[in-house]
Amino acid sequence: MPNNLGAGVPLCDLQTQYRELQPELEAAVLRVLASGQVILGPEVAALESEVARACGVAYGVGCGSGSDALSLALHALDLEPGDEVILPAFTFFATAGAIVRAGLRPVFCDIDPITFNMDPLQVENKITERTRALMVVHLFGQCADMEPLWRIAERHDLIVVEDAAQALGAEYQGKRVGSLGSIGCLSFYPTKNLGAYGDAGMVVTNDPEWAGRMKCLRVHGMEPRYYHKYLGWNARIDAVQAAMLRVKLPHLERWIGDRQAVAARYDALIEEHHLTHFLERPIRRPHRRHTFNQYVVRVANGQRDALVRQMKAENIGCEIYYPLALHQQECLRYLGYRSGDFPASEEAARQVLALPIYPELKAEQQRRVIQCCAGFLRQQVRRAA
Ligand SMILES: *Cc1c(COP(=O)(O)O)cnc(C)c1O
């Protein structure tokens, strides 16, 4: 990955953070290697209680990835094949993939165009007698609108599962993600708020029974050894990853603050360059702490893809999360949805653009990102004249 000082700006930069913590990270790895405890063991147990505490819940169950976390949560609920889970049509594929792979039926609902999160007003008419759970995603690092979702869940006796993969540290009315539903699913994919050096994830919950079941499911459903109570699989978190995550966890709050500062600088730069009508800035809803795992703008006038080409040409990192809504994905065609079913999700897929954001991103780099966008717009205006 290119360094900070080149003309370009990388979409992400894992090396700067690594260099900051290099001695502690390397000591943590060596500690695990020397201990011989490379599968589960004390590092994993310690990380589980530290992350659970950071989420304000009682139990953490470390697992191989955020995707494993979603699967463990859904299997722990002990639902019947064909039971329905409602989720937003605009999220990362894993949210839906885990539901299908657990033998359940994903039922999509549209998003609130302001926050890109599940629109509570659209949820209730998706509920049938087979609905068992709401899979609430906190997309880009900002909490979904929980209050109305809680009321719906209560009224229809639904379990709330959080896909908090992008939102560790985010808050809603002062409560942490992971504590906003019955089970919270976290990812430590390297670009998430708390990133491992490889794959890792965790499920958090206040329910001792679900926590125990998920601990069992992640080791092939074994209890006791070689007696298989559940149809589990290998979903363990690596002890080396757990040790490194323990080094990084104490810095999470500072890094979230840095992400928020980066977001505020982008806001100001977009304003300063008179781009507010071209790049619609992300909106923070009240009573929420947005962790800015991503800084996602909407690009106006159908110019998104042309802008992306220009940014790529100038070596300015950017990414589209996500170019296609889930109800339009090829492998989910059997569900019978059509284009037009979820207009807000489809429009988001056409307009969104994520700019580089990480705690170490420098103001000067952000200036280059926004200057590139401003240059593109000037060119368009000149061409149209
Ligand atoms: C990253 C992510 C996941 C999956 O996490 P992995 O650790 O990559 O398996 C699930 N849902 C959302 C919304 C994500 O962003």
Coordinates of C-alpha atoms and ligand atoms in Angstrom, one line a residue:
M1 CA 0.0 0.0 0.0
P2 CA 1.4 3.4 -0.8
N3 CA 2.7 5.6 1.9
N4 CA 1.1 8.9 3.2
L5 CA 3.5 11.1 1.3
G6 CA 2.8 10.1 -2.3
A7 CA 0.4 12.1 -4.5
G8 CA -2.4 9.5 -3.9
V9 CA -4.4 8.8 -0.8
P10 CA -4.9 5.1 0.1
L11 CA -8.4 3.9 0.9
C12 CA -7.0 2.3 4.1
D13 CA -3.7 2.3 5.9
L14 CA -3.0 -0.5 8.4
Q15 CA 0.7 0.1 8.6
T16 CA 0.7 3.4 10.5
Q17 CA -1.4 1.9 13.4
Y18 CA 0.8 -1.2 13.4
R19 CA 4.0 0.9 13.7
E20 CA 2.4 2.8 16.6
L21 CA 1.8 -0.4 18.6
Q22 CA 4.5 -2.6 17.1
P23 CA 6.4 -3.5 20.3
E24 CA 3.3 -4.4 22.2
L25 CA 1.7 -6.3 19.3
E26 CA 4.8 -8.4 18.7
A27 CA 5.2 -9.1 22.4
A28 CA 1.6 -10.3 22.4
V29 CA 2.2 -12.7 19.5
L30 CA 5.4 -14.1 21.1
R31 CA 3.6 -14.5 24.4
V32 CA 1.0 -16.8 22.7
L33 CA 3.7 -18.7 20.8
A34 CA 5.7 -19.3 23.9
S35 CA 2.7 -20.4 25.9
G36 CA 1.8 -23.2 23.5
Q37 CA -1.9 -22.2 24.1
V38 CA -2.7 -21.4 20.5
I39 CA -6.3 -22.6 20.4
L40 CA -8.8 -20.8 22.7
G41 CA -7.2 -20.5 26.2
P42 CA -6.6 -17.5 28.4
E43 CA -6.0 -14.8 25.8
V44 CA -9.4 -15.6 24.2
A45 CA -11.2 -15.7 27.5
A46 CA -9.6 -12.4 28.5
L47 CA -10.6 -10.7 25.3
E48 CA -14.1 -12.0 25.6
S49 CA -14.6 -10.4 29.0
E50 CA -12.9 -7.2 27.9
V51 CA -15.0 -6.8 24.8
A52 CA -18.2 -7.8 26.6
R53 CA -17.4 -5.1 29.2
A54 CA -16.8 -2.5 26.4
C55 CA -20.3 -3.4 25.1
G56 CA -21.9 -3.3 28.5
V57 CA -23.0 -6.9 28.4
A58 CA -22.1 -10.0 30.4
Y59 CA -20.8 -12.5 27.9
G60 CA -18.6 -12.5 24.8
V61 CA -17.9 -15.5 22.6
G62 CA -14.9 -15.1 20.3
C63 CA -15.2 -16.6 16.8
G64 CA -13.5 -16.7 13.5
S65 CA -15.1 -13.7 11.8
G66 CA -18.1 -11.4 11.8
S67 CA -19.8 -13.8 9.5
D68 CA -19.2 -16.6 12.0
A69 CA -20.7 -14.3 14.7
L70 CA -23.9 -13.9 12.7
S71 CA -24.1 -17.6 12.1
L72 CA -23.5 -18.5 15.7
A73 CA -26.2 -16.0 16.8
L74 CA -28.8 -17.4 14.4
H75 CA -28.0 -21.0 15.3
A76 CA -28.2 -20.3 19.0
L77 CA -31.8 -19.0 18.6
D78 CA -32.9 -22.5 17.8
L79 CA -35.4 -21.5 15.1
E80 CA -37.3 -23.8 12.7
P81 CA -36.2 -24.2 9.0
G82 CA -38.1 -21.6 7.0
D83 CA -38.6 -19.2 9.9
E84 CA -38.3 -15.6 8.8
V85 CA -35.8 -12.9 9.7
I86 CA -36.3 -9.3 8.7
L87 CA -33.2 -7.4 7.6
P88 CA -32.4 -4.3 5.5
A89 CA -32.0 -4.7 1.7
F90 CA -29.0 -2.5 1.9
T91 CA -26.1 -4.0 3.9
F92 CA -23.1 -6.2 3.4
F93 CA -24.0 -9.6 1.9
A94 CA -22.9 -11.6 5.0
T95 CA -26.0 -10.4 6.9
A96 CA -28.3 -12.2 4.5
G97 CA -25.9 -15.1 3.8
A98 CA -25.8 -16.1 7.4
I99 CA -29.6 -16.1 7.5
V100 CA -29.9 -18.4 4.4
R101 CA -27.1 -20.7 5.6
A102 CA -28.9 -21.1 8.9
G103 CA -31.9 -22.5 7.0
L104 CA -34.0 -19.4 7.5
R105 CA -35.7 -17.1 5.1
P106 CA -34.4 -13.5 4.7
V107 CA -37.2 -11.0 4.4
F108 CA -36.0 -7.6 3.2
C109 CA -37.2 -4.2 4.2
D110 CA -36.2 -0.9 2.8
I111 CA -33.9 1.7 4.5
D112 CA -34.3 5.2 5.8
P113 CA -32.5 7.2 3.1
I114 CA -31.1 9.6 5.8
T115 CA -29.2 7.0 7.8
F116 CA -29.0 4.0 5.4
N117 CA -30.4 1.9 8.2
M118 CA -33.5 -0.2 8.4
D119 CA -36.6 2.0 8.2
P120 CA -38.8 1.0 11.2
L121 CA -41.9 2.2 9.3
Q122 CA -41.3 -0.5 6.7
V123 CA -40.8 -3.3 9.1
E124 CA -44.3 -4.0 10.5
N125 CA -45.9 -4.9 7.2
K126 CA -43.2 -7.5 6.6
I127 CA -44.2 -9.4 9.7
T128 CA -45.9 -12.8 9.1
E129 CA -46.7 -15.7 11.5
R130 CA -43.3 -17.1 10.6
T131 CA -41.3 -14.0 11.6
R132 CA -39.0 -14.7 14.5
A133 CA -36.3 -12.1 14.5
L134 CA -35.1 -8.7 13.4
M135 CA -31.5 -8.5 12.1
V136 CA -30.7 -4.8 12.8
V137 CA -27.6 -3.5 11.0
H138 CA -25.8 -0.4 12.3
L139 CA -24.4 0.5 8.9
F140 CA -21.2 2.6 8.4
G141 CA -20.9 3.0 12.2
Q142 CA -24.2 4.7 13.2
C143 CA -26.9 3.0 15.2
A144 CA -30.2 2.1 13.6
D145 CA -33.4 3.8 15.0
M146 CA -33.8 1.3 17.9
E147 CA -36.7 2.8 19.9
P148 CA -39.4 2.0 17.3
L149 CA -37.7 -1.3 16.4
W150 CA -37.9 -2.3 20.1
R151 CA -41.6 -1.5 20.2
I152 CA -42.3 -3.6 17.1
A153 CA -40.2 -6.5 18.5
E154 CA -42.0 -6.4 21.8
R155 CA -45.4 -6.2 20.2
H156 CA -44.7 -9.2 17.9
D157 CA -42.5 -11.2 20.2
L158 CA -39.4 -11.0 18.0
I159 CA -35.8 -11.4 18.9
V160 CA -33.5 -8.5 18.0
V161 CA -30.1 -9.5 16.7
E162 CA -27.6 -6.7 16.0
D163 CA -25.2 -6.9 13.1
A164 CA -22.8 -4.4 14.7
A165 CA -19.8 -5.4 12.5
Q166 CA -19.2 -1.8 11.5
A167 CA -20.2 -0.2 14.7
L168 CA -18.2 -1.4 17.8
G169 CA -18.2 1.6 20.2
A170 CA -21.3 3.2 18.7
E171 CA -24.1 4.3 21.1
Y172 CA -27.8 4.8 21.1
Q173 CA -29.3 6.8 23.9
G174 CA -26.1 6.2 25.8
K175 CA -26.2 2.4 25.4
R176 CA -23.5 0.6 23.5
V177 CA -24.1 -1.6 20.4
G178 CA -24.0 -5.2 21.4
S179 CA -26.4 -4.3 24.3
L180 CA -29.2 -3.0 22.1
G181 CA -30.6 -6.4 21.2
S182 CA -30.6 -9.9 22.5
I183 CA -27.4 -10.9 20.7
G184 CA -24.8 -8.6 19.1
C185 CA -22.4 -9.6 16.3
L186 CA -19.0 -8.0 16.0
S187 CA -16.3 -8.2 13.3
F188 CA -12.6 -7.6 13.8
Y189 CA -11.9 -7.6 10.1
P190 CA -8.8 -5.4 9.7
T191 CA -10.7 -2.3 8.5
K192 CA -13.4 -2.3 11.2
N193 CA -13.2 0.0 14.2
L194 CA -11.2 -2.6 16.1
G195 CA -9.2 -4.6 13.5
A196 CA -7.3 -7.8 13.9
Y197 CA -4.4 -8.9 11.7
G198 CA -6.5 -11.4 9.8
D199 CA -10.1 -12.6 10.5
A200 CA -11.8 -12.5 13.8
G201 CA -15.2 -11.8 15.3
M202 CA -17.3 -12.0 18.5
V203 CA -20.8 -12.5 19.7
V204 CA -21.9 -10.6 22.8
T205 CA -25.0 -11.2 24.9
N206 CA -26.5 -11.0 28.4
D207 CA -28.1 -14.4 28.2
P208 CA -26.0 -17.1 29.8
E209 CA -27.9 -19.9 28.0
W210 CA -27.3 -18.4 24.5
A211 CA -23.7 -17.7 25.4
G212 CA -23.1 -21.3 26.4
R213 CA -24.8 -22.6 23.3
M214 CA -22.6 -20.4 21.1
K215 CA -19.5 -21.5 22.9
C216 CA -20.5 -25.1 22.2
L217 CA -21.5 -24.4 18.6
R218 CA -18.1 -22.9 17.8
V219 CA -16.4 -26.2 18.7
H220 CA -18.6 -28.4 16.5
G221 CA -21.4 -28.5 19.1
M222 CA -19.2 -30.7 21.3
E223 CA -20.1 -31.2 24.9
P224 CA -18.4 -33.1 26.4
R225 CA -15.5 -33.8 24.0
Y226 CA -16.5 -36.0 21.0
Y227 CA -20.1 -36.0 22.1
H228 CA -22.0 -33.7 19.7
K229 CA -25.0 -32.0 21.2
Y230 CA -25.5 -29.5 18.3
L231 CA -24.6 -29.4 14.7
G232 CA -21.8 -27.0 15.2
W233 CA -18.7 -26.2 13.2
N234 CA -15.2 -24.8 13.7
A235 CA -15.9 -21.1 14.3
R236 CA -13.1 -20.4 16.8
I237 CA -11.2 -17.1 17.1
D238 CA -7.4 -17.5 16.8
A239 CA -5.5 -17.0 20.1
V240 CA -2.9 -15.0 18.3
Q241 CA -5.5 -12.6 17.0
A242 CA -7.1 -12.4 20.4
A243 CA -3.8 -11.4 22.0
M244 CA -3.3 -8.7 19.4
L245 CA -6.8 -7.4 19.8
R246 CA -6.3 -7.1 23.5
V247 CA -3.4 -4.7 22.8
K248 CA -5.6 -2.6 20.5
L249 CA -8.8 -2.5 22.5
P250 CA -7.6 0.1 25.1
H251 CA -7.1 2.5 22.1
L252 CA -10.5 2.1 20.6
E253 CA -12.1 5.2 22.2
R254 CA -9.2 7.4 21.0
W255 CA -9.5 5.9 17.5
I256 CA -13.2 6.6 17.4
G257 CA -12.6 10.2 18.4
D258 CA -10.0 10.4 15.6
R259 CA -12.5 9.0 13.1
Q260 CA -15.1 11.6 14.2
A261 CA -12.5 14.3 13.7
V262 CA -11.7 13.1 10.2
A263 CA -15.5 13.1 9.4
A264 CA -15.8 16.6 10.8
R265 CA -12.9 17.8 8.6
Y266 CA -14.5 16.2 5.5
D267 CA -17.7 18.0 6.3
A268 CA -15.9 21.3 6.5
L269 CA -13.8 20.7 3.4
I270 CA -16.9 19.8 1.3
E271 CA -18.5 23.1 2.5
E272 CA -15.4 25.1 1.9
H273 CA -15.2 23.8 -1.7
H274 CA -18.9 24.6 -2.3
L275 CA -19.6 20.9 -2.9
T276 CA -22.5 20.4 -0.6
H277 CA -25.0 19.9 -3.4
F278 CA -22.7 17.5 -5.3
L279 CA -21.6 15.4 -2.3
E280 CA -24.4 15.0 0.2
R281 CA -22.7 14.6 3.6
P282 CA -23.5 11.8 6.1
I283 CA -26.1 12.9 8.7
R284 CA -25.7 12.2 12.4
R285 CA -29.0 11.4 14.1
P286 CA -29.6 12.8 17.6
H287 CA -29.0 10.6 20.7
R288 CA -26.5 8.5 18.8
R289 CA -22.7 8.2 18.7
H290 CA -21.6 7.7 15.1
T291 CA -18.3 5.9 15.0
F292 CA -17.6 6.6 11.3
N293 CA -16.3 3.2 10.3
Q294 CA -17.1 4.7 6.9
Y295 CA -17.6 8.2 5.7
V296 CA -20.2 7.8 3.0
V297 CA -21.5 10.5 0.8
R298 CA -24.2 10.5 -1.9
V299 CA -23.0 11.7 -5.3
A300 CA -25.6 13.8 -7.1
N301 CA -26.6 13.9 -10.8
G302 CA -25.8 10.3 -11.6
Q303 CA -22.1 11.3 -11.6
R304 CA -20.9 8.7 -9.1
D305 CA -19.3 6.2 -11.4
A306 CA -17.6 9.0 -13.4
L307 CA -16.2 10.5 -10.2
V308 CA -14.9 7.1 -9.1
R309 CA -13.1 6.7 -12.4
Q310 CA -11.5 10.2 -11.9
M311 CA -10.5 9.4 -8.3
K312 CA -9.0 6.0 -9.4
A313 CA -7.0 7.8 -12.1
E314 CA -5.6 10.2 -9.5
N315 CA -4.8 7.5 -7.1
I316 CA -7.4 8.7 -4.6
G317 CA -8.9 5.7 -2.7
C318 CA -12.7 5.3 -2.6
E319 CA -15.1 2.4 -2.6
I320 CA -18.7 1.7 -3.2
Y321 CA -20.5 0.0 -0.2
Y322 CA -22.6 -1.4 -1.9
P323 CA -23.2 -1.3 -5.6
L324 CA -26.2 -3.7 -5.6
A325 CA -28.9 -4.1 -3.0
L326 CA -29.3 -7.6 -1.6
H327 CA -32.7 -8.4 -3.1
Q328 CA -31.1 -7.9 -6.5
Q329 CA -28.2 -10.3 -5.9
E330 CA -28.1 -13.3 -8.3
C331 CA -27.9 -16.0 -5.6
L332 CA -31.0 -14.6 -3.8
R333 CA -33.1 -14.5 -6.9
Y334 CA -35.1 -17.5 -5.7
L335 CA -36.7 -15.2 -3.0
G336 CA -38.7 -13.7 -5.8
Y337 CA -38.0 -10.0 -5.3
R338 CA -37.9 -7.6 -8.2
S339 CA -36.0 -4.4 -9.0
G340 CA -38.2 -1.5 -7.7
D341 CA -39.2 -3.4 -4.5
F342 CA -36.9 -1.3 -2.3
P343 CA -36.4 2.1 -3.9
A344 CA -34.4 3.7 -1.1
S345 CA -32.0 0.8 -1.1
E346 CA -31.7 0.8 -4.9
E347 CA -31.1 4.6 -5.0
A348 CA -28.4 4.3 -2.3
A349 CA -26.7 1.6 -4.3
R350 CA -26.5 4.0 -7.3
Q351 CA -25.3 7.0 -5.3
V352 CA -23.1 6.1 -2.4
L353 CA -19.4 6.6 -2.3
A354 CA -17.1 5.9 0.7
L355 CA -14.1 8.2 1.1
P356 CA -10.9 7.1 2.8
I357 CA -11.3 7.2 6.6
Y358 CA -9.1 5.9 9.4
P359 CA -7.8 7.4 12.6
E360 CA -4.4 8.2 11.1
L361 CA -5.7 10.0 8.0
K362 CA -4.1 13.4 7.8
A363 CA -5.9 16.7 7.1
E364 CA -3.6 17.2 4.1
Q365 CA -4.7 13.9 2.6
Q366 CA -8.3 14.8 3.1
R367 CA -7.7 18.0 1.3
R368 CA -6.4 16.1 -1.7
V369 CA -9.4 13.8 -1.7
I370 CA -11.8 16.8 -1.7
Q371 CA -9.7 18.7 -4.2
C372 CA -10.0 15.8 -6.6
C373 CA -13.8 15.8 -6.3
A374 CA -13.9 19.6 -6.8
G375 CA -11.7 19.3 -9.8
F376 CA -14.0 16.7 -11.3
L377 CA -17.0 18.9 -10.8
R378 CA -15.3 21.9 -12.4
Q379 CA -14.5 19.8 -15.4
Q380 CA -18.2 18.7 -15.7
V381 CA -19.4 22.2 -15.5
R382 CA -16.9 23.4 -18.1
R383 CA -17.9 20.5 -20.4
A384 CA -21.6 21.3 -20.0
A385 CA -21.0 25.0 -20.8
Ligands
LIG1 C1 -17.8 -6.8 7.8 C2 -19.2 -7.1 7.9 C3 -19.7 -8.4 8.2 C4 -18.8 -9.6 8.2 O1 -17.7 -9.6 8.9 P1 -16.4 -10.5 8.5 O2 -15.6 -10.4 9.7 O3 -15.8 -9.9 7.3 O4 -16.9 -11.9 8.3 C5 -21.0 -8.6 8.4 N1 -21.9 -7.6 8.3 C6 -21.5 -6.3 8.1 C7 -22.5 -5.2 8.0 C8 -20.1 -6.1 7.8 O5 -19.7 -4.8 7.5

